PDB file of C-alpha atoms in Angstrom:
ATOM      1  CA  LEU A   1      -4.535  19.148 -11.050  1.00 43.00           C
ATOM      2  CA  PHE A   2      -2.229  17.879  -8.290  1.00 47.00           C
ATOM      3  CA  ASN A   3      -1.059  14.915 -10.394  1.00 48.00           C
ATOM      4  CA  GLY A   4      -0.025  17.333 -13.111  1.00 45.00           C
ATOM      5  CA  LEU A   5       1.760  19.594 -10.637  1.00 48.00           C
ATOM      6  CA  PHE A   6       3.807  16.780  -9.127  1.00 48.00           C
ATOM      7  CA  ALA A   7       4.634  15.163 -12.451  1.00 43.00           C
ATOM      8  CA  GLY A   8       5.876  18.434 -13.916  1.00 41.00           C
ATOM      9  CA  SER A   9       7.817  20.038 -11.095  1.00 40.00           C
ATOM     10  CA  LEU A  10       8.769  17.399  -8.546  1.00 39.00           C
ATOM     11  CA  SER A  11      11.116  14.463  -8.307  1.00 43.00           C
ATOM     12  CA  ALA A  12      11.363  11.509  -5.927  1.00 45.00           C
ATOM     13  CA  ASP A  13      13.296  12.655  -2.882  1.00 57.00           C
ATOM     14  CA  ALA A  14      14.970  10.418  -0.301  1.00 75.00           C
ATOM     15  CA  PRO A  15      14.908  13.005   2.554  1.00 84.00           C
ATOM     16  CA  LEU A  16      11.133  13.446   2.149  1.00 92.00           C
ATOM     17  CA  GLN A  17      10.647   9.685   2.224  1.00 92.00           C
ATOM     18  CA  GLU A  18      12.872   9.311   5.273  1.00 93.00           C
ATOM     19  CA  LYS A  19      11.293  12.162   7.241  1.00 95.00           C
ATOM     20  CA  MET A  20       7.658  11.382   6.447  1.00 96.00           C
ATOM     21  CA  ALA A  21       7.753   7.578   6.637  1.00 96.00           C
ATOM     22  CA  PRO A  22       7.038   7.512  10.427  1.00 97.00           C
ATOM     23  CA  PHE A  23       3.841   9.535   9.854  1.00 98.00           C
ATOM     24  CA  ILE A  24       2.344   7.350   7.138  1.00 98.00           C
ATOM     25  CA  GLY A  25      -0.951   5.886   8.330  1.00 98.00           C
ATOM     26  CA  ARG A  26      -4.110   6.956  10.110  1.00 98.00           C
ATOM     27  CA  TRP A  27      -4.195   8.928  13.385  1.00 98.00           C
ATOM     28  CA  VAL A  28      -7.148   9.615  15.690  1.00 98.00           C
ATOM     29  CA  GLY A  29      -7.797  11.369  19.007  1.00 98.00           C
ATOM     30  CA  THR A  30      -9.605  14.218  20.735  1.00 98.00           C
ATOM     31  CA  SER A  31      -8.743  17.695  21.959  1.00 98.00           C
ATOM     32  CA  LYS A  32     -10.440  20.823  23.206  1.00 97.00           C
ATOM     33  CA  ALA A  33     -11.926  22.932  20.426  1.00 97.00           C
ATOM     34  CA  PHE A  34     -10.114  26.170  19.702  1.00 95.00           C
ATOM     35  CA  GLY A  35     -11.651  29.161  17.962  1.00 88.00           C
ATOM     36  CA  GLY A  36      -9.932  31.911  16.032  1.00 94.00           C
ATOM     37  CA  PHE A  37     -10.002  30.543  12.517  1.00 97.00           C
ATOM     38  CA  GLU A  38     -12.954  31.823  10.523  1.00 97.00           C
ATOM     39  CA  GLY A  39     -15.730  29.238  10.580  1.00 97.00           C
ATOM     40  CA  THR A  40     -14.679  27.580  13.866  1.00 97.00           C
ATOM     41  CA  VAL A  41     -15.947  28.063  17.411  1.00 95.00           C
ATOM     42  CA  ASP A  42     -14.427  27.282  20.793  1.00 93.00           C
ATOM     43  CA  GLU A  43     -17.052  24.745  21.802  1.00 90.00           C
ATOM     44  CA  GLY A  44     -16.367  21.561  23.792  1.00 96.00           C
ATOM     45  CA  ASP A  45     -14.243  18.735  22.427  1.00 98.00           C
ATOM     46  CA  ILE A  46     -13.349  17.893  18.832  1.00 98.00           C
ATOM     47  CA  ALA A  47     -12.581  14.477  17.347  1.00 98.00           C
ATOM     48  CA  TRP A  48      -9.560  14.194  15.048  1.00 98.00           C
ATOM     49  CA  ASP A  49      -9.207  11.723  12.188  1.00 98.00           C
ATOM     50  CA  LEU A  50      -6.259  12.322   9.887  1.00 98.00           C
ATOM     51  CA  SER A  51      -4.027  10.327   7.582  1.00 98.00           C
ATOM     52  CA  PHE A  52      -0.781  10.509   5.635  1.00 98.00           C
ATOM     53  CA  ARG A  53      -0.117   8.449   2.524  1.00 98.00           C
ATOM     54  CA  TRP A  54       2.355   8.391  -0.341  1.00 97.00           C
ATOM     55  CA  VAL A  55       1.261   9.509  -3.782  1.00 95.00           C
ATOM     56  CA  PRO A  56       2.363   7.122  -6.568  1.00 93.00           C
ATOM     57  CA  GLY A  57       6.133   7.262  -6.917  1.00 89.00           C
ATOM     58  CA  LYS A  58       6.608   8.515  -3.365  1.00 91.00           C
ATOM     59  CA  ASN A  59       7.532  11.990  -4.629  1.00 92.00           C
ATOM     60  CA  ALA A  60       4.935  13.595  -2.366  1.00 96.00           C
ATOM     61  CA  VAL A  61       2.759  12.869   0.661  1.00 98.00           C
ATOM     62  CA  GLU A  62      -0.990  13.396   0.804  1.00 98.00           C
ATOM     63  CA  HIS A  63      -2.304  14.504   4.205  1.00 98.00           C
ATOM     64  CA  LYS A  64      -6.086  14.417   4.723  1.00 98.00           C
ATOM     65  CA  TRP A  65      -8.081  15.278   7.829  1.00 98.00           C
ATOM     66  CA  HIS A  66     -11.647  15.421   9.089  1.00 98.00           C
ATOM     67  CA  ILE A  67     -12.206  17.020  12.496  1.00 98.00           C
ATOM     68  CA  THR A  68     -15.700  17.160  13.971  1.00 98.00           C
ATOM     69  CA  TYR A  69     -17.348  18.593  17.072  1.00 98.00           C
ATOM     70  CA  ALA A  70     -17.718  15.666  19.470  1.00 96.00           C
ATOM     71  CA  VAL A  71     -21.310  16.478  20.498  1.00 95.00           C
ATOM     72  CA  SER A  72     -22.913  17.676  17.252  1.00 96.00           C
ATOM     73  CA  GLY A  73     -20.762  15.779  14.745  1.00 97.00           C
ATOM     74  CA  LYS A  74     -20.577  18.897  12.584  1.00 97.00           C
ATOM     75  CA  ASN A  75     -17.456  19.842  10.670  1.00 98.00           C
ATOM     76  CA  PHE A  76     -14.784  21.718  12.599  1.00 98.00           C
ATOM     77  CA  SER A  77     -12.150  21.427   9.887  1.00 98.00           C
ATOM     78  CA  SER A  78     -11.517  19.168   6.901  1.00 98.00           C
ATOM     79  CA  GLY A  79      -9.081  19.324   4.049  1.00 98.00           C
ATOM     80  CA  THR A  80      -6.274  17.896   1.964  1.00 98.00           C
ATOM     81  CA  GLU A  81      -2.617  18.903   1.983  1.00 98.00           C
ATOM     82  CA  PHE A  82       0.383  17.801  -0.072  1.00 98.00           C
ATOM     83  CA  PHE A  83       4.004  17.729   1.121  1.00 98.00           C
ATOM     84  CA  TYR A  84       6.542  17.925  -1.699  1.00 96.00           C
ATOM     85  CA  LEU A  85      10.020  19.056  -2.716  1.00 94.00           C
ATOM     86  CA  ASP A  86       9.764  22.151  -4.883  1.00 94.00           C
ATOM     87  CA  ALA A  87      12.184  21.684  -7.779  1.00 92.00           C
ATOM     88  CA  GLU A  88      12.634  25.410  -8.445  1.00 94.00           C
ATOM     89  CA  SER A  89      13.528  26.535  -4.917  1.00 93.00           C
ATOM     90  CA  GLY A  90      14.841  23.243  -3.532  1.00 92.00           C
ATOM     91  CA  GLU A  91      12.612  23.741  -0.474  1.00 94.00           C
ATOM     92  CA  PHE A  92      10.098  21.351   1.045  1.00 96.00           C
ATOM     93  CA  LYS A  93       6.657  22.906   0.733  1.00 97.00           C
ATOM     94  CA  VAL A  94       2.952  22.236   1.206  1.00 98.00           C
ATOM     95  CA  ILE A  95      -0.173  23.269  -0.639  1.00 98.00           C
ATOM     96  CA  SER A  96      -3.657  22.634   0.700  1.00 98.00           C
ATOM     97  CA  SER A  97      -7.329  23.557   0.716  1.00 98.00           C
ATOM     98  CA  GLY A  98     -10.341  22.754   2.842  1.00 98.00           C
ATOM     99  CA  MET A  99     -13.256  23.915   4.956  1.00 98.00           C
ATOM    100  CA  ASP A 100     -13.363  25.294   8.507  1.00 98.00           C
ATOM    101  CA  GLY A 101     -16.982  24.924   9.522  1.00 97.00           C
ATOM    102  CA  ASN A 102     -18.672  26.016   6.292  1.00 97.00           C
ATOM    103  CA  VAL A 103     -15.951  28.489   5.237  1.00 98.00           C
ATOM    104  CA  ALA A 104     -13.632  27.453   2.404  1.00 98.00           C
ATOM    105  CA  TRP A 105      -9.947  28.356   2.418  1.00 98.00           C
ATOM    106  CA  SER A 106      -6.657  27.613   0.670  1.00 98.00           C
ATOM    107  CA  ASN A 107      -3.069  27.956   1.789  1.00 98.00           C
ATOM    108  CA  LYS A 108       0.547  27.209   1.058  1.00 98.00           C
ATOM    109  CA  GLY A 109       3.642  27.023   3.184  1.00 98.00           C
ATOM    110  CA  THR A 110       7.112  25.703   3.900  1.00 98.00           C
ATOM    111  CA  VAL A 111       8.294  22.698   5.886  1.00 97.00           C
ATOM    112  CA  ARG A 112      11.053  22.670   8.496  1.00 96.00           C
ATOM    113  CA  TRP A 113      12.332  19.334   9.767  1.00 96.00           C
ATOM    114  CA  ILE A 114      12.758  19.162  13.541  1.00 96.00           C
ATOM    115  CA  ARG A 115      13.702  16.397  15.940  1.00 95.00           C
ATOM    116  CA  GLU A 116      11.213  13.516  15.513  1.00 95.00           C
ATOM    117  CA  GLY A 117       8.934  15.552  13.285  1.00 97.00           C
ATOM    118  CA  HIS A 118       8.264  18.725  11.319  1.00 97.00           C
ATOM    119  CA  GLU A 119       6.873  22.244  11.495  1.00 98.00           C
ATOM    120  CA  VAL A 120       4.757  23.695   8.699  1.00 98.00           C
ATOM    121  CA  SER A 121       4.585  27.511   8.399  1.00 98.00           C
ATOM    122  CA  LEU A 122       1.415  28.464   6.530  1.00 98.00           C
ATOM    123  CA  ARG A 123      -0.100  31.506   4.831  1.00 98.00           C
ATOM    124  CA  GLU A 124      -3.859  31.115   4.408  1.00 98.00           C
ATOM    125  CA  LYS A 125      -6.810  33.019   2.970  1.00 98.00           C
ATOM    126  CA  THR A 126     -10.523  32.238   3.180  1.00 98.00           C
ATOM    127  CA  VAL A 127     -13.094  32.883   0.459  1.00 98.00           C
ATOM    128  CA  ASN A 128     -14.241  35.847   2.559  1.00 98.00           C
ATOM    129  CA  GLY A 129     -10.774  37.412   2.551  1.00 97.00           C
ATOM    130  CA  THR A 130      -9.625  36.556   6.095  1.00 98.00           C
ATOM    131  CA  GLN A 131      -5.846  36.104   6.070  1.00 98.00           C
ATOM    132  CA  SER A 132      -3.873  34.021   8.552  1.00 98.00           C
ATOM    133  CA  THR A 133      -0.321  32.929   9.217  1.00 98.00           C
ATOM    134  CA  TYR A 134       0.307  30.057  11.596  1.00 98.00           C
ATOM    135  CA  VAL A 135       2.561  27.125  12.393  1.00 98.00           C
ATOM    136  CA  VAL A 136       1.559  23.477  12.772  1.00 98.00           C
ATOM    137  CA  ARG A 137       3.985  21.209  14.622  1.00 98.00           C
ATOM    138  CA  ARG A 138       3.798  17.403  14.501  1.00 98.00           C
ATOM    139  CA  VAL A 139       6.223  15.292  16.527  1.00 98.00           C
ATOM    140  CA  LYS A 140       6.352  11.513  16.980  1.00 97.00           C
ATOM    141  CA  ASP A 141       6.362  10.259  20.569  1.00 97.00           C
ATOM    142  CA  GLY A 142       7.069   6.597  19.948  1.00 95.00           C
ATOM    143  CA  PRO A 143       5.845   4.530  16.993  1.00 95.00           C
ATOM    144  CA  ASN A 144       2.133   4.894  17.732  1.00 97.00           C
ATOM    145  CA  THR A 145       1.732   8.401  19.187  1.00 98.00           C
ATOM    146  CA  LEU A 146       1.774  11.733  17.346  1.00 98.00           C
ATOM    147  CA  LEU A 147       1.888  15.033  19.257  1.00 98.00           C
ATOM    148  CA  LEU A 148       0.196  17.926  17.448  1.00 98.00           C
ATOM    149  CA  SER A 149       0.328  21.614  18.376  1.00 98.00           C
ATOM    150  CA  LEU A 150       0.016  25.105  16.887  1.00 98.00           C
ATOM    151  CA  PRO A 151       2.855  27.181  18.418  1.00 98.00           C
ATOM    152  CA  SER A 152       1.747  30.445  16.808  1.00 97.00           C
ATOM    153  CA  ARG A 153      -1.367  31.906  15.142  1.00 97.00           C
ATOM    154  CA  VAL A 154      -1.973  35.347  13.645  1.00 97.00           C
ATOM    155  CA  ILE A 155      -5.489  35.630  12.237  1.00 97.00           C
ATOM    156  CA  ASP A 156      -6.699  38.751  10.472  1.00 95.00           C
ATOM    157  CA  GLY A 157      -3.838  40.682  12.088  1.00 94.00           C
ATOM    158  CA  GLU A 158      -4.623  39.487  15.614  1.00 96.00           C
ATOM    159  CA  GLU A 159      -2.038  37.395  17.440  1.00 96.00           C
ATOM    160  CA  LEU A 160      -3.742  34.518  19.231  1.00 95.00           C
ATOM    161  CA  GLY A 161      -2.361  32.145  21.821  1.00 91.00           C
ATOM    162  CA  GLU A 162      -0.781  28.811  20.987  1.00 95.00           C
ATOM    163  CA  VAL A 163      -2.714  25.561  20.839  1.00 97.00           C
ATOM    164  CA  LYS A 164      -0.794  23.334  23.219  1.00 97.00           C
ATOM    165  CA  SER A 165       0.355  19.852  22.320  1.00 97.00           C
ATOM    166  CA  PHE A 166      -2.110  16.955  22.455  1.00 98.00           C
ATOM    167  CA  PRO A 167      -1.714  13.292  21.423  1.00 98.00           C
ATOM    168  CA  LEU A 168      -3.169  11.371  18.512  1.00 98.00           C
ATOM    169  CA  GLU A 169      -2.872   7.584  18.362  1.00 98.00           C
ATOM    170  CA  ARG A 170      -2.162   5.380  15.370  1.00 98.00           C
ATOM    171  CA  ARG A 171      -5.250   3.536  14.087  1.00 96.00           C
ATOM    172  CA  THR A 172      -4.409   0.328  12.275  1.00 88.00           C
ATOM    173  CA  ASP A 173      -6.496  -1.296   9.558  1.00 74.00           C
ATOM    174  CA  ALA A 174      -7.666  -4.586  11.095  1.00 59.00           C
ATOM    175  CA  ARG A 175      -8.232  -6.181   7.678  1.00 63.00           C
ATOM    176  CA  LYS A 176      -4.695  -5.458   6.513  1.00 58.00           C
ATOM    177  CA  SER A 177      -3.280  -6.618   9.857  1.00 52.00           C
ATOM    178  CA  ASN A 178      -5.154  -9.915   9.539  1.00 52.00           C
ATOM    179  CA  GLN A 179      -3.887 -10.374   5.994  1.00 62.00           C
ATOM    180  CA  LYS A 180      -0.296  -9.851   7.152  1.00 54.00           C
ATOM    181  CA  LEU A 181      -0.779 -12.326  10.007  1.00 55.00           C
ATOM    182  CA  ALA A 182      -2.197 -14.923   7.618  1.00 55.00           C
ATOM    183  CA  VAL A 183       0.696 -14.511   5.183  1.00 57.00           C
ATOM    184  CA  SER A 184       3.250 -14.735   8.011  1.00 57.00           C
ATOM    185  CA  PHE A 185       1.525 -17.864   9.369  1.00 54.00           C
ATOM    186  CA  PHE A 186       1.648 -19.722   6.057  1.00 54.00           C
ATOM    187  CA  GLU A 187       5.213 -18.587   5.372  1.00 62.00           C
ATOM    188  CA  TYR A 188       6.173 -20.035   8.760  1.00 55.00           C
ATOM    189  CA  LEU A 189       4.415 -23.344   8.040  1.00 53.00           C
ATOM    190  CA  LEU A 190       5.904 -23.682   4.577  1.00 60.00           C
ATOM    191  CA  SER A 191       9.406 -22.826   5.754  1.00 63.00           C
ATOM    192  CA  ASP A 192       9.695 -26.437   6.982  1.00 63.00           C
ATOM    193  CA  PRO A 193       7.124 -28.620   5.167  1.00 61.00           C
ATOM    194  CA  GLU A 194       8.310 -31.759   6.940  1.00 64.00           C
ATOM    195  CA  LYS A 195       6.670 -30.505  10.156  1.00 61.00           C
ATOM    196  CA  LEU A 196       3.303 -30.627   8.404  1.00 57.00           C
ATOM    197  CA  LYS A 197       3.461 -34.298   7.440  1.00 61.00           C
ATOM    198  CA  PRO A 198       1.979 -35.693  10.695  1.00 66.00           C
ATOM    199  CA  SER A 199      -1.194 -33.654  10.149  1.00 62.00           C
ATOM    200  CA  LEU A 200      -1.578 -34.457   6.427  1.00 59.00           C
ATOM    201  CA  HIS A 201      -3.189 -37.437   4.704  1.00 58.00           C
ATOM    202  CA  ALA A 202      -0.822 -40.305   4.129  1.00 65.00           C
ATOM    203  CA  ASP A 203      -1.163 -40.009   0.340  1.00 65.00           C
ATOM    204  CA  PHE A 204      -0.395 -36.235   0.312  1.00 59.00           C
ATOM    205  CA  LYS A 205       2.809 -35.281  -1.504  1.00 61.00           C
ATOM    206  CA  PHE A 206       4.600 -31.916  -1.754  1.00 53.00           C
ATOM    207  CA  THR A 207       5.217 -30.816  -5.327  1.00 56.00           C
TER     208      THR A 207
END
């Protein structure tokens, strides 16, 4: 479904690539749980695990998240969101769906670029009919820290307080890091083969 949507209505866009490149990767951290959204409860801490990655062609970004209650391990919120340039309006938009607790929802919204990050203004509806409008703000604080907040939330007509900023840290893939180190090491050695001769067998020849 999403592949068809992007192929038919979107084009590769340099501003999207430039703005979202610093967010590509996996981010983890903890925060206090916040209620308000149908299916969630204000109960202790929650553990965040989210990621951003390019879709093929870099004409959109896939954002996935899985947030669990720290004590029980149960789902607080999980879902998938796509950032893209809408060809018809010329605006940057998102479309997403997921589960808060055990309540399914879907939403769509617009993206506003801000200093070191972006704000996403969303209109959401659950399968039970609860409607919400809210803003998610993500700002980079250095290469390995992402600050996430919800400046405004109106849920089922009730205006709730903001969720203040909290940090998430970049989580690197150790396997990929090791692969890059190995490649860099051999590129360094092979950049000057003559330096290797003392450690090689006398009959060894470079070809």
